[in-house]
Amino acid sequence: MRTLRLAVTAAALSISIAAGAQAQTTLRIGLAEDPDMLDPSLGRTYVGRIVFSAFCDKLFDIDEKLNIVPQLALSHETSADGKAMTIKLRPGVKFHDGEPFDAEAAKFSIERHINMPGSFRKSELASVDHVEVVEPLTIKLVLKTPYAPLIAQLTDRSGMMVSPKAVKEQGDKFGLHPVCAGPYKFVERVQQDRMVFERFADYWNKDNVFIDRIVFLPIVDATVRLANLKSGGLDLIERVLATDIRDVQSDSRLVLATAPELGYLGLTINTNNDKSKGALTNVKVRQALDLSIDREALNQVAFNGEFTPGNQWVSPSHPYYQPSSPIRPRDVEKAKALLKEAGVSPPVSVDYMVPKGSEYEAVAQVVQSMAAEAGFDLKIRLIEFATSFKEVQAGNFQVFQINWSGRIDPDGNSYIFLHTGAPQNDGGYSNPEADKLMEDARLTGDVAERKAIYEKLTKVILNDEPIIYLYHKNLLFAHTRKLEGYRPVPDGLVRIVGMKLK
């Protein structure tokens, strides 16, 4: 009944939007979850990034080949000592409230990312000492130390610009009515139901915006999302199930679009923030859990072999992957021995928090079954996606199964989760040796030198197991053939500029 209700709701909404818009074109996008706060300083979800891409332009963007390209900035130049970056800004840009985007606004946005209480951008911009206004359309980021990943950070939420006037007027309520400088402006949000945006007439690149309205519809059930796409209730959906690939490909009205994901799915372990002081605070127990899992079998059972098994924060095809630390084969007997060494008697009861969704749940069930053979009793706790982040921040978990959509620089997949005190280090992991290596990797732009540092870091993390990395997805989007111009990019974001509805 719940599945049917979701389908009917989405279909009814699409009819009402079509009737109200009349001649307007409306693009309806089905999301796998409802995003968290629509504030680029406070957001931490992948679906939130998809929504941001429609209304909140960044200083820089990336293309299909992972090249960094200008967006609100025109160019950048790094000083010889690596301790300053000068950025020239695009002229003639306006925020959705009509205020001009200039160097003062850029300085305001970056400083807000750094200084705002609760900002998840703090660690991403931690090397920035201060921002200087050089000219009306030029800023300089003065750094405490050289910071190799900086330009990559500015291609994501750290590079998103917000209206200073709107922030000052709305204060901590900014995320309820966000004002940025993107192609679409915010209209309304109904939690767990819809987010509506309309074309911004004064957008700097308005000649390449061809769709009048965007409606994002969070529909957790992947089967319902696909059913709505087939029925015409949606135009584009993200996270098609790997098991539904053939179904999409066999439908002449649909197009399957794919790209290799930059991130990973892993099990975040509460190593130092666990109020229950469970067994997984012992490193040998974490190692035993890892050894109980057969990643290739998981890939075959849950995804028909469509994804890539992995054991690191980047995939085996990534230039920073460390082949000297390959995936360990499953070893149930060794896992049992490690539990014995840790002084733990099976069954080892573990709270296993899993966001709702058929693919997440399928993975959890396979992992649960495998771990049971080694002496673990993983108790799956299904939870609404947005609520899961409140739980982990409060330390109310032992294992959190979560997907990270990934960043183009390896720092973006590691530092914020593994460095002591980092904002998304939900399990409280802390290792001074790992901290130093992550800090050192930020100081050099030399690829060979960085790879050598990450090789050492990988060995430390794979021993400590604060996160058990399981696999890397292929991004699977599907859309109606009426939609033209969709470009799958490995960061999984939907770039609506240039897209058309026939």
XYZ file of C-alpha atoms in Angstrom, residues 16-479:
464
model
C -1.142 19.266 -11.078
C 2.175 20.781 -12.110
C 1.452 20.208 -15.783
C -1.967 21.835 -15.451
C -0.657 24.820 -13.498
C 2.326 25.418 -15.744
C 0.259 25.205 -18.959
C 2.746 25.973 -21.727
C 5.737 25.817 -19.411
C 8.134 22.901 -19.535
C 8.633 21.081 -16.234
C 11.419 18.596 -15.582
C 10.526 16.059 -12.857
C 13.474 14.319 -11.222
C 13.072 11.320 -8.921
C 15.522 11.195 -6.005
C 16.327 8.194 -3.824
C 16.132 10.245 -0.618
C 14.940 13.549 0.733
C 17.936 15.897 1.148
C 19.044 17.480 4.375
C 19.404 21.265 4.766
C 19.521 23.214 1.481
C 22.361 25.358 2.760
C 25.742 24.697 1.112
C 27.599 25.289 4.381
C 25.459 22.791 6.306
C 24.558 20.170 3.692
C 26.222 16.751 3.703
C 24.048 14.513 1.500
C 24.535 13.364 -2.080
C 20.915 14.105 -3.036
C 21.372 17.569 -1.596
C 24.255 18.105 -4.027
C 21.996 17.062 -6.919
C 19.460 19.704 -5.886
C 22.156 22.341 -5.305
C 23.385 21.871 -8.868
C 20.093 23.338 -10.138
C 20.217 26.570 -8.158
C 23.601 27.167 -6.524
C 26.497 27.752 -8.929
C 30.080 27.230 -7.780
C 33.315 29.026 -8.544
C 34.398 26.045 -10.646
C 32.804 22.872 -11.997
C 33.992 19.581 -13.495
C 33.147 18.006 -16.840
C 32.621 14.422 -17.966
C 36.382 13.808 -18.136
C 36.947 15.295 -14.647
C 38.559 18.435 -16.016
C 38.079 21.494 -13.799
C 36.237 24.187 -15.745
C 35.152 27.776 -14.892
C 31.663 28.528 -13.600
C 31.269 31.685 -11.474
C 35.025 32.153 -11.705
C 36.832 32.766 -14.981
C 40.338 31.714 -13.969
C 42.685 31.058 -11.056
C 46.393 31.398 -10.404
C 48.386 29.838 -7.561
C 51.457 31.614 -6.217
C 54.900 30.057 -6.595
C 55.050 29.141 -2.907
C 51.574 27.571 -3.042
C 50.272 29.832 -0.261
C 47.886 32.041 -2.233
C 45.293 31.555 -4.954
C 44.028 34.525 -6.968
C 40.614 34.036 -8.591
C 39.076 36.276 -11.257
C 35.273 36.287 -11.129
C 32.706 36.316 -13.916
C 31.172 39.761 -14.546
C 27.445 40.421 -14.787
C 26.308 37.702 -12.385
C 23.307 38.249 -10.115
C 21.939 36.369 -7.142
C 18.273 35.326 -7.211
C 17.345 38.333 -5.056
C 18.807 40.696 -7.654
C 21.967 41.472 -5.676
C 25.232 41.513 -7.675
C 27.796 38.757 -7.334
C 31.217 40.319 -6.886
C 34.425 39.936 -4.905
C 32.799 41.089 -1.670
C 30.063 38.471 -2.057
C 32.602 35.751 -2.844
C 34.648 36.714 0.224
C 31.480 36.626 2.339
C 30.485 33.149 1.076
C 33.902 31.573 1.596
C 34.284 33.084 5.065
C 30.790 31.831 5.945
C 31.795 28.306 4.909
C 34.822 28.574 7.206
C 33.347 30.335 10.224
C 29.676 29.347 10.410
C 28.941 27.140 13.465
C 28.200 23.614 12.303
C 29.638 24.161 8.805
C 30.753 20.955 7.110
C 33.004 23.020 4.847
C 35.402 24.012 7.633
C 37.826 21.130 7.143
C 37.634 21.457 3.343
C 38.830 25.077 3.625
C 40.891 24.714 6.804
C 44.070 25.894 5.074
C 42.522 29.265 4.153
C 43.783 31.929 6.543
C 41.754 34.782 5.068
C 40.222 36.125 1.871
C 41.261 39.433 0.325
C 39.324 41.575 -2.137
C 41.924 42.556 -4.742
C 39.581 44.213 -7.240
C 35.775 44.356 -7.599
C 35.910 41.046 -9.491
C 39.093 39.498 -8.066
C 39.722 37.738 -4.762
C 42.821 36.217 -3.207
C 42.673 33.217 -0.901
C 45.656 33.529 1.438
C 46.614 30.127 2.852
C 48.256 29.054 6.094
C 50.088 26.314 4.200
C 50.087 25.050 0.598
C 46.917 23.063 -0.044
C 46.880 20.839 -3.129
C 43.129 19.956 -3.051
C 41.891 23.578 -2.858
C 40.802 23.998 -6.479
C 39.021 20.621 -6.322
C 37.153 21.734 -3.170
C 35.924 24.821 -5.002
C 34.182 22.612 -7.584
C 31.731 21.509 -4.910
C 29.832 22.991 -1.964
C 32.875 24.902 -0.696
C 32.769 26.842 -3.951
C 29.026 27.610 -3.832
C 28.174 31.277 -3.514
C 25.244 32.600 -1.458
C 23.631 36.045 -1.328
C 25.061 38.036 1.606
C 21.847 40.073 1.819
C 19.667 36.945 2.080
C 21.971 35.356 4.684
C 21.888 38.497 6.826
C 18.099 38.756 6.556
C 17.354 35.063 7.205
C 20.122 34.094 9.598
C 19.986 30.412 10.544
C 16.785 30.008 8.496
C 18.654 30.533 5.205
C 18.383 26.842 4.279
C 14.584 27.115 4.315
C 14.619 29.688 1.504
C 18.093 29.604 -0.068
C 19.278 32.340 -2.423
C 22.188 31.583 -4.744
C 23.303 32.501 -8.270
C 22.317 29.405 -10.274
C 20.046 28.813 -13.275
C 16.945 28.183 -11.133
C 15.587 29.949 -8.055
C 13.911 28.350 -5.077
C 10.087 28.308 -4.976
C 9.049 25.852 -2.272
C 9.935 22.731 -0.351
C 7.575 20.242 1.266
C 9.590 17.780 3.388
C 9.488 14.183 2.098
C 7.365 15.341 -0.850
C 8.863 17.849 -3.294
C 11.247 20.731 -3.998
C 10.240 23.195 -6.705
C 12.447 25.653 -8.615
C 11.759 28.007 -11.506
C 14.026 29.448 -14.168
C 15.920 32.572 -13.116
C 15.458 35.231 -15.803
C 18.720 37.038 -14.988
C 20.985 33.978 -14.938
C 24.387 34.725 -16.461
C 24.085 31.788 -18.883
C 20.331 32.093 -19.506
C 20.630 31.484 -23.266
C 21.472 27.839 -22.498
C 18.596 27.266 -20.066
C 15.611 25.742 -21.881
C 13.430 24.247 -19.134
C 11.064 26.461 -17.111
C 10.591 24.516 -13.875
C 12.374 21.763 -11.987
C 10.591 19.544 -9.480
C 12.611 17.141 -7.355
C 10.562 14.266 -5.909
C 12.094 12.090 -3.168
C 10.852 8.520 -3.730
C 12.809 6.031 -1.636
C 11.561 2.884 -3.361
C 13.622 2.354 -6.542
C 10.881 0.221 -8.085
C 8.389 3.054 -7.630
C 10.832 5.568 -9.128
C 11.241 3.428 -12.212
C 7.479 2.802 -12.472
C 6.877 6.569 -12.405
C 9.476 7.098 -15.114
C 7.809 4.491 -17.297
C 4.347 5.944 -16.723
C 5.425 9.508 -17.505
C 5.209 10.804 -13.941
C 8.970 11.451 -13.930
C 11.440 12.474 -16.626
C 14.725 11.484 -14.970
C 15.621 9.202 -12.060
C 18.855 8.570 -10.185
C 20.136 5.315 -8.725
C 18.456 2.798 -10.972
C 18.929 -0.630 -9.386
C 21.665 -2.689 -11.019
C 19.118 -5.497 -11.225
C 16.850 -3.218 -13.319
C 19.429 -2.374 -15.996
C 18.020 -4.806 -18.553
C 14.490 -3.624 -17.851
C 15.470 -0.031 -18.680
C 17.507 -1.016 -21.718
C 14.615 -3.045 -23.137
C 12.204 -0.085 -22.974
C 12.440 1.924 -26.201
C 11.043 5.011 -24.449
C 13.924 5.163 -21.962
C 17.651 5.866 -21.991
C 20.137 4.408 -19.471
C 23.045 6.741 -18.695
C 26.066 5.543 -16.711
C 29.332 6.857 -15.297
C 31.885 5.433 -12.836
C 31.280 6.872 -9.365
C 34.055 8.758 -7.584
C 33.082 7.492 -4.134
C 32.403 4.273 -2.255
C 29.970 2.422 -0.036
C 31.415 1.520 3.326
C 30.688 0.548 6.892
C 31.596 3.426 9.206
C 32.563 1.959 12.571
C 32.034 3.783 15.839
C 35.562 3.402 17.176
C 35.615 6.148 19.792
C 32.147 7.697 19.992
C 30.175 4.619 20.994
C 28.105 5.244 24.107
C 27.478 1.508 24.436
C 31.228 0.702 24.377
C 30.518 -2.242 22.095
C 32.971 -4.860 20.891
C 33.863 -2.948 17.702
C 35.907 -0.440 19.690
C 38.495 -3.263 19.641
C 40.527 -3.183 16.403
C 40.731 -6.997 16.212
C 36.942 -7.225 16.194
C 36.795 -4.711 13.325
C 39.389 -6.705 11.424
C 37.362 -9.866 12.015
C 34.233 -8.222 10.618
C 36.157 -7.201 7.496
C 37.515 -10.732 6.998
C 34.003 -12.165 7.232
C 32.900 -10.312 4.069
C 33.342 -11.602 0.512
C 33.171 -8.441 -1.597
C 32.964 -10.174 -4.959
C 30.119 -12.418 -3.776
C 28.345 -9.330 -2.432
C 28.719 -7.666 -5.838
C 27.302 -10.691 -7.637
C 24.376 -11.266 -5.272
C 23.263 -7.649 -4.804
C 24.257 -6.089 -8.139
C 24.562 -8.872 -10.732
C 28.292 -8.127 -10.846
C 27.742 -4.587 -12.184
C 29.766 -2.736 -9.512
C 33.449 -2.820 -8.508
C 34.549 -4.473 -5.251
C 36.938 -2.271 -3.296
C 38.793 -1.819 -0.022
C 39.923 1.811 -0.250
C 38.365 5.274 -0.443
C 39.086 5.367 -4.189
C 38.317 2.670 -6.754
C 40.910 0.353 -8.321
C 40.767 2.439 -11.528
C 41.655 5.676 -9.709
C 45.229 7.020 -10.110
C 45.611 7.163 -6.314
C 44.483 3.587 -5.678
C 47.173 1.620 -3.830
C 47.746 -1.806 -5.453
C 50.211 -2.662 -2.677
C 47.159 -2.990 -0.392
C 44.815 -5.303 -2.315
C 41.472 -6.629 -1.112
C 41.981 -9.323 1.485
C 40.191 -12.578 0.602
C 37.429 -13.694 2.913
C 38.778 -15.815 5.794
C 36.118 -16.937 8.266
C 38.499 -19.025 10.349
C 40.922 -16.142 10.799
C 37.985 -13.894 11.699
C 36.951 -16.340 14.420
C 40.540 -16.466 15.692
C 40.677 -12.669 15.905
C 37.484 -12.612 17.956
C 39.034 -15.131 20.302
C 42.218 -13.024 20.591
C 40.057 -10.012 21.405
C 38.446 -11.963 24.266
C 35.011 -11.718 22.678
C 32.598 -14.629 22.771
C 30.238 -15.119 19.816
C 27.631 -14.228 18.903
C 28.908 -10.637 18.886
C 25.849 -8.408 18.910
C 26.215 -5.269 16.776
C 23.808 -2.409 16.032
C 23.891 -2.085 12.215
C 22.245 1.164 11.090
C 21.114 1.142 7.465
C 19.235 3.866 5.536
C 15.953 2.703 4.022
C 16.093 1.702 0.364
C 16.024 -1.637 -1.428
C 19.672 -1.561 -2.524
C 20.965 -0.523 0.905
C 18.840 -3.222 2.509
C 20.014 -5.916 0.077
C 23.642 -5.129 0.888
C 22.938 -5.201 4.619
C 21.270 -8.587 4.410
C 24.198 -10.114 2.511
C 26.738 -8.650 4.946
C 24.636 -9.802 7.895
C 24.531 -13.363 6.551
C 28.272 -13.505 5.833
C 29.244 -12.016 9.194
C 27.049 -14.516 11.029
C 29.301 -17.353 9.843
C 32.219 -15.703 11.670
C 30.301 -15.177 14.907
C 28.633 -11.782 14.472
C 24.991 -11.009 15.144
C 24.430 -7.861 13.078
C 21.084 -6.392 14.068
C 19.897 -4.350 11.080
C 18.239 -1.092 12.108
C 16.481 0.537 9.144
C 16.205 4.299 9.405
C 15.086 7.265 7.318
C 18.062 8.686 5.437
C 17.974 12.220 6.868
C 17.442 10.888 10.406
C 20.516 8.659 10.126
C 22.821 11.690 10.147
C 21.332 12.956 13.386
C 21.941 9.529 14.901
C 25.579 9.301 13.837
C 26.378 12.825 14.990
C 24.932 11.916 18.385
C 27.042 8.728 18.484
C 23.960 6.489 18.499
C 25.330 3.710 16.306
C 27.953 0.978 16.139
C 28.038 0.385 12.366
C 26.641 2.860 9.846
C 26.313 1.662 6.251
C 26.599 4.743 4.069
C 27.481 5.695 0.515
C 29.834 8.610 -0.205
C 29.371 10.070 -3.680
C 33.035 11.017 -3.895
C 35.327 13.856 -4.932
C 37.879 14.155 -7.724
C 40.800 14.575 -5.298
C 41.530 11.687 -2.866
C 41.648 14.159 0.019
C 37.907 14.688 -0.442
C 37.260 10.976 0.152
C 39.490 10.612 3.192
C 40.306 13.651 5.341
C 36.759 14.636 6.390
C 36.015 11.069 7.526
C 39.347 10.001 9.008
C 41.175 13.008 10.460
C 40.809 13.597 14.196
C 37.954 16.021 14.814
C 36.948 16.309 11.145
C 33.242 17.189 10.729
C 32.180 13.876 9.192
C 34.418 11.653 11.321
C 31.266 10.213 12.861
C 32.948 7.307 14.631
C 35.485 9.474 16.426
C 38.503 7.739 14.837
C 41.838 9.241 15.882
C 45.358 8.216 14.957
C 48.192 10.813 15.061
C 50.143 8.953 12.371
C 47.147 8.992 10.009
C 46.501 12.663 10.805
C 50.085 13.610 9.903
C 49.949 11.693 6.624
C 46.671 13.345 5.593
C 48.104 16.752 6.458
C 51.290 16.049 4.495
C 49.286 14.964 1.431
C 47.637 18.385 1.396
C 50.987 20.205 1.247
C 52.311 18.922 -2.066
C 50.969 18.993 -5.596
C 53.546 16.477 -6.827
C 51.601 13.368 -7.858
C 54.364 10.844 -7.127
C 55.024 12.353 -3.712
C 51.322 12.398 -2.832
C 50.884 8.785 -3.983
C 53.718 7.697 -1.705
C 52.061 9.460 1.229
C 48.677 7.898 0.465
C 50.308 4.457 0.215
C 51.446 4.812 3.838
C 48.054 6.182 4.889
C 46.239 3.291 3.221
C 48.217 0.733 5.220
C 47.401 2.530 8.485
C 43.682 2.778 7.723
C 43.372 -0.804 6.500
C 44.917 -1.949 9.763
C 42.782 0.278 12.003
C 39.537 -0.278 10.022
C 37.575 2.846 11.056
C 35.695 2.349 7.788
C 35.312 -0.991 6.017
C 35.153 -0.113 2.313
C 33.024 -2.546 0.312
C 32.500 -1.438 -3.281
C 32.338 1.372 -5.837
C 29.176 1.943 -7.818
C 28.509 2.651 -11.419
C 26.180 5.642 -11.452
C 22.924 4.520 -13.057
C 20.520 7.186 -14.286
C 17.523 6.654 -16.555
C 15.500 9.246 -18.428
